[in-house]
Coordinates of N, CA and C in Angstrom, one line a residue:
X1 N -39.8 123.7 128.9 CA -39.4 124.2 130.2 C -40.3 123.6 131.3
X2 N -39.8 123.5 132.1 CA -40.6 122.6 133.4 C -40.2 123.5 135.0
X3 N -40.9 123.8 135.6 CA -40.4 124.3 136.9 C -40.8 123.9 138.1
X4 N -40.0 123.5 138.7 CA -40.0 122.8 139.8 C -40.1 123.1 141.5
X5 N -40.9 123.3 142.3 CA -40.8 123.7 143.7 C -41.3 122.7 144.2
X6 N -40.5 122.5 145.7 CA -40.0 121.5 146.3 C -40.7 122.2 147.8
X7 N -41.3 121.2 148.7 CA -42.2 121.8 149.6 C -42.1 120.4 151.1
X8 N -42.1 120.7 152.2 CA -42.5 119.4 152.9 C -41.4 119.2 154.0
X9 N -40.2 120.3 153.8 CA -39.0 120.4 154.5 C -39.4 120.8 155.9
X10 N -38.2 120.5 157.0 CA -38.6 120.8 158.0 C -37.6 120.4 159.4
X11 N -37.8 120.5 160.2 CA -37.2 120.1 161.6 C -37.8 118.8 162.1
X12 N -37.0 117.9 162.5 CA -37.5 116.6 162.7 C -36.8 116.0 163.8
X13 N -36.8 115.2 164.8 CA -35.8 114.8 165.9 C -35.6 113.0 164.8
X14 N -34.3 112.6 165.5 CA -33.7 112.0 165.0 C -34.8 110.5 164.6
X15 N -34.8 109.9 163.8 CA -35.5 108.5 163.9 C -37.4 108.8 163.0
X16 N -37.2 110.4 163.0 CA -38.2 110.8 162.9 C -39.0 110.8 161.2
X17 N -40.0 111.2 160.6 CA -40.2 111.3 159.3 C -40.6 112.1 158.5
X18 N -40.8 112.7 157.2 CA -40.7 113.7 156.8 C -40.9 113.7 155.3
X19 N -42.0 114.0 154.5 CA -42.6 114.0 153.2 C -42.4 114.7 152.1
X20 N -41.7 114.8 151.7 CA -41.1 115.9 150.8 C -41.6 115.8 149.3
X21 N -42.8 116.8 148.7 CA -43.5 117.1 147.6 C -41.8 118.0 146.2
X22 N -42.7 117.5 144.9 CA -42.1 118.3 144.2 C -43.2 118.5 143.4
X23 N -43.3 120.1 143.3 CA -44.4 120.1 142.3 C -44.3 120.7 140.7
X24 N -44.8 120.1 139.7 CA -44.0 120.8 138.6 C -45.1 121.2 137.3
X25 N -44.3 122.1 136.7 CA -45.6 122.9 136.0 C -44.7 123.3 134.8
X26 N -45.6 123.7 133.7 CA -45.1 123.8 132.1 C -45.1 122.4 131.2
X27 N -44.3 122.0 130.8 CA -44.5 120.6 130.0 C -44.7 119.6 131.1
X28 N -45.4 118.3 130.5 CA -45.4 117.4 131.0 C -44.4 116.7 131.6
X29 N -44.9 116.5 132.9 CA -44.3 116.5 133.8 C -43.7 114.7 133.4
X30 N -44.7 114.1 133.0 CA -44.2 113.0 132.7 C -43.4 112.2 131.0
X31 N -42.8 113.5 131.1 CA -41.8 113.5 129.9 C -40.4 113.4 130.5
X32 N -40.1 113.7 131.8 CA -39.0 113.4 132.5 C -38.6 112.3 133.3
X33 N -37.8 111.9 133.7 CA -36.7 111.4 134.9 C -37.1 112.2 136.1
X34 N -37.1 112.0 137.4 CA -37.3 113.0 138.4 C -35.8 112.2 139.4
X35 N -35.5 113.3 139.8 CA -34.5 113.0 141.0 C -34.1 113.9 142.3
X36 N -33.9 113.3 143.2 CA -33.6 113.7 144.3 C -32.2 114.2 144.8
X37 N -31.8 115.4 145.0 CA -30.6 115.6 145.5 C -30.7 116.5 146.9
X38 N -29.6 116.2 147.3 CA -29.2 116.8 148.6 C -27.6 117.7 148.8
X39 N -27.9 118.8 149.2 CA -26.1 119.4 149.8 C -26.2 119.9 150.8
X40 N -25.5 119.7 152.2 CA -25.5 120.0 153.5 C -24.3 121.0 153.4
X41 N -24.0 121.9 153.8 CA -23.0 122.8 154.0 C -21.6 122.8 153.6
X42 N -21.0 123.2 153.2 CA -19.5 123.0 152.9 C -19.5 121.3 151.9
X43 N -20.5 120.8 151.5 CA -20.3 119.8 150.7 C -20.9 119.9 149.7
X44 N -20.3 118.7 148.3 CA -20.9 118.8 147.2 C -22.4 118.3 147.3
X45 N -23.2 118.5 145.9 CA -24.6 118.1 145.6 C -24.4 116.3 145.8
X46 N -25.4 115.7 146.3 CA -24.6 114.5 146.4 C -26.6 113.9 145.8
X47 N -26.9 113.0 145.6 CA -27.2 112.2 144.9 C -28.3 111.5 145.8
X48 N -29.4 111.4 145.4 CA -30.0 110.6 146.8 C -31.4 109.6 146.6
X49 N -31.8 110.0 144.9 CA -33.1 108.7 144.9 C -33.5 109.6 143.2
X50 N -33.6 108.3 142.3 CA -34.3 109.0 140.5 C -35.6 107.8 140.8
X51 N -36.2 108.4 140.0 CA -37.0 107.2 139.2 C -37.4 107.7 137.9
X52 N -37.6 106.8 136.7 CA -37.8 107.1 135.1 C -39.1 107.7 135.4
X53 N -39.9 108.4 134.3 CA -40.5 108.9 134.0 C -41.8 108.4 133.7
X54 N -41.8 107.0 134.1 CA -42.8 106.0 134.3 C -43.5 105.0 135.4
X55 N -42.3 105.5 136.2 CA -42.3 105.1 137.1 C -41.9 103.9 137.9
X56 N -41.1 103.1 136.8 CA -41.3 101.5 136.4 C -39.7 101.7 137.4
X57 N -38.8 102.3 136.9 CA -37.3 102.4 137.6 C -36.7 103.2 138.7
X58 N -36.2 102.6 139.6 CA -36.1 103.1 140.8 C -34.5 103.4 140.7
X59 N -33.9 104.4 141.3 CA -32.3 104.1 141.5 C -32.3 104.9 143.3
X60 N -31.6 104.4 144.6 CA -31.6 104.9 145.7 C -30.1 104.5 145.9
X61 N -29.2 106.1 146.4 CA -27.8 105.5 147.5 C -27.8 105.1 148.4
X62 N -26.8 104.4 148.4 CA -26.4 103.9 149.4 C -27.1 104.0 151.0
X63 N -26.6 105.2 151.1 CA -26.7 105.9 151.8 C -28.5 105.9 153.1
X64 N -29.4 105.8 151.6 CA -30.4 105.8 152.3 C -31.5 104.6 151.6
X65 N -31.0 103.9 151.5 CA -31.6 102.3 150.9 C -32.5 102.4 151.7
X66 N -33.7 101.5 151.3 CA -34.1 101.2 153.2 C -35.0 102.1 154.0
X67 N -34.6 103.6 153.8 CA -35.1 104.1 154.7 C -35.8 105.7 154.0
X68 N -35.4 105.8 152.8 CA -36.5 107.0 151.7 C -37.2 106.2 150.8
X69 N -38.5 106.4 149.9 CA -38.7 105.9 148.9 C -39.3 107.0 147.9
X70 N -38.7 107.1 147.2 CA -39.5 108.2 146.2 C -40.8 107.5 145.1
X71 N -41.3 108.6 144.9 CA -42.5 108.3 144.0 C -43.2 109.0 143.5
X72 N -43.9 109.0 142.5 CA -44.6 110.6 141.5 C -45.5 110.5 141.3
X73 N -46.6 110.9 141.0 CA -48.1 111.2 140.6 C -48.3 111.6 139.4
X74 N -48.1 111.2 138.3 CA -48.0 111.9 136.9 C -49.5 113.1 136.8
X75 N -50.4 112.9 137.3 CA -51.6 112.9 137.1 C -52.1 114.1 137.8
X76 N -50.9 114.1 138.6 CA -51.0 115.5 140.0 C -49.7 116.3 139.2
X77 N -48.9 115.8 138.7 CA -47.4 116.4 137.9 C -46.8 116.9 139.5
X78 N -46.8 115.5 140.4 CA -46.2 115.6 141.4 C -44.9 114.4 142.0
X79 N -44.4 114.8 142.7 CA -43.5 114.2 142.9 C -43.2 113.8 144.5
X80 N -42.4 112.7 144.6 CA -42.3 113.0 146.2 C -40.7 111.9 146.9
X81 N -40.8 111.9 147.8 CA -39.8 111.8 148.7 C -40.0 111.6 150.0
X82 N -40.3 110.2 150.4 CA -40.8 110.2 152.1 C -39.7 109.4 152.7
X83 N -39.1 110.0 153.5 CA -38.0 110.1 154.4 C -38.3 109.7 155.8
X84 N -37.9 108.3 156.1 CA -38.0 107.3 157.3 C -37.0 107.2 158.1
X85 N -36.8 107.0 159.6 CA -36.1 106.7 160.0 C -34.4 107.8 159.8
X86 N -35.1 109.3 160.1 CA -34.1 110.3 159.5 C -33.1 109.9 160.6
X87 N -31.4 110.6 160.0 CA -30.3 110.9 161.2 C -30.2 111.9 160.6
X88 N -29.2 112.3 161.7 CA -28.9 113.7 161.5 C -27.7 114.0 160.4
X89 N -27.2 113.1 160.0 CA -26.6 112.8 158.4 C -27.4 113.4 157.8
X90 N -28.4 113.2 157.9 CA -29.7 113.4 156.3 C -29.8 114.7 156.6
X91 N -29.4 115.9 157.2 CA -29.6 117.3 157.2 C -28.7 117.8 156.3
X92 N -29.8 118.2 154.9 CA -29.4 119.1 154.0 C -30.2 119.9 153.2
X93 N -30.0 120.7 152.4 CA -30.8 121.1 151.4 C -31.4 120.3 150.4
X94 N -32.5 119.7 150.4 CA -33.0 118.8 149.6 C -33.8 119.5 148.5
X95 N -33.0 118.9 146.9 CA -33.7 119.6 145.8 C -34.4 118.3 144.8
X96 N -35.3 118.8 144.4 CA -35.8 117.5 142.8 C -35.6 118.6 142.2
X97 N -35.0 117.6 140.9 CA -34.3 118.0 139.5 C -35.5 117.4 138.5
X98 N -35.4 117.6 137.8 CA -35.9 117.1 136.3 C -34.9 116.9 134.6
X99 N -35.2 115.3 134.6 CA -33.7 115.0 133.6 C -34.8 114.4 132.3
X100 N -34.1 115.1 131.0 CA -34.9 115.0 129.9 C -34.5 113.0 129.6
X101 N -33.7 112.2 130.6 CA -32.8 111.0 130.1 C -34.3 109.8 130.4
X102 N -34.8 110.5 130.7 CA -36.3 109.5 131.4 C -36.1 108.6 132.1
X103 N -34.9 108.3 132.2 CA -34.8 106.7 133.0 C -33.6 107.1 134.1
X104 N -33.8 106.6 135.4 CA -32.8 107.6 136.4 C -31.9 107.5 136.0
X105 N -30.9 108.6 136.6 CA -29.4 109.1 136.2 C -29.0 109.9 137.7
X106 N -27.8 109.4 138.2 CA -27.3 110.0 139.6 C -26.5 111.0 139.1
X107 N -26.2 111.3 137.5 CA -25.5 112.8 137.2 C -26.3 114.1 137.6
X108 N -26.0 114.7 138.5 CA -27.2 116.3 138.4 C -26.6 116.9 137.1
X109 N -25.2 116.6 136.2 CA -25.4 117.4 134.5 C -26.4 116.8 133.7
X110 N -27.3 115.3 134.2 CA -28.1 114.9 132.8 C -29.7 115.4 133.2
X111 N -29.7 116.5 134.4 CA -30.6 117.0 134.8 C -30.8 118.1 134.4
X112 N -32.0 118.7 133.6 CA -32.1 119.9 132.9 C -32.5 121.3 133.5
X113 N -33.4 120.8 134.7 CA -34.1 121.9 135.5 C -34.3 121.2 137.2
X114 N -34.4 122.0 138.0 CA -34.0 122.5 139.2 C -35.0 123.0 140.1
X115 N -35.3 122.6 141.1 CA -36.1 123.3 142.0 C -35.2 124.4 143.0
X116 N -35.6 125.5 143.8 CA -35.2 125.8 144.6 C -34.7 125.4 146.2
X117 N -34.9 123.9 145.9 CA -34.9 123.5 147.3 C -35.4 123.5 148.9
X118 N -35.5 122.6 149.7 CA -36.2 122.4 150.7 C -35.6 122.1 152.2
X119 N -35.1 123.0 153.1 CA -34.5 122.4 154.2 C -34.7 121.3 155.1
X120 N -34.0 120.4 154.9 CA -34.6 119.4 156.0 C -33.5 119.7 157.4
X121 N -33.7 119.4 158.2 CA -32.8 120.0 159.4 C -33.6 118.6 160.6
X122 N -32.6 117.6 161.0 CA -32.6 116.5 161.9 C -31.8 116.6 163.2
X123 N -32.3 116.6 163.9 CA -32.0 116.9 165.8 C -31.3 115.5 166.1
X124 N -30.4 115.8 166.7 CA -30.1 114.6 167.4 C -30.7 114.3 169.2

């Protein structure tokens, strides 16, 4: 079991930045995959940045190439998400998952556990 809270969320005006921790506790943290998801209102869970469990593999959408980069602290059994150059697109509930697959995966079913999530909210 592994549990996940997600911290760092916030109000930001457009172009702006924003650090988003995951912190996780119970088994080792670096026995997993970590990944980043997002759902803004009336939409599905959509997909937004993994890396393996080593750190070695990156996977980022489309969407936000360029301008998030995730990265983890095995050492801290921490996790993160720094978010550059926000729009107001990027306003959603932002969760990290934990996937037993070690190596990223954009399915949230090969993800076993779940944070409560973190609102990010972008002004235009």
């Amino acid at each position: 079991q592994v549990q996940l809270v997600e911290s760092g969320g916030g109000l930001v005006q457009a172009g702006g930045s924003l650090r988003l921790s995951c912190a996780a506790s119970g088994r080792s943290f670096n026995m997993y995959a970590m990944g980043w998801f997002r759902q803004a209102p009336g939409k599905e869970r959509e997909f937004v940045a993994a890396m393996s469990f080593n750190g070695k593999s990156i996977d980022y959408s489309d969407s936000v190439k360029g301008r998030f980069t995730i990265s983890r602290d095995n050492a801290k059994n921490t996790g993160y998400l720094q978010m550059n150059s926000l729009k107001p697109e990027d306003t959603a509930l932002y969760y990290c998952a934990a996937s037993t697959t070690r190596w990223p995966t954009r399915s949230p079913n090969d993800y076993s556990y779940w944070g409560q999530g973190t609102q990010v909210t972008v002004s235009s």
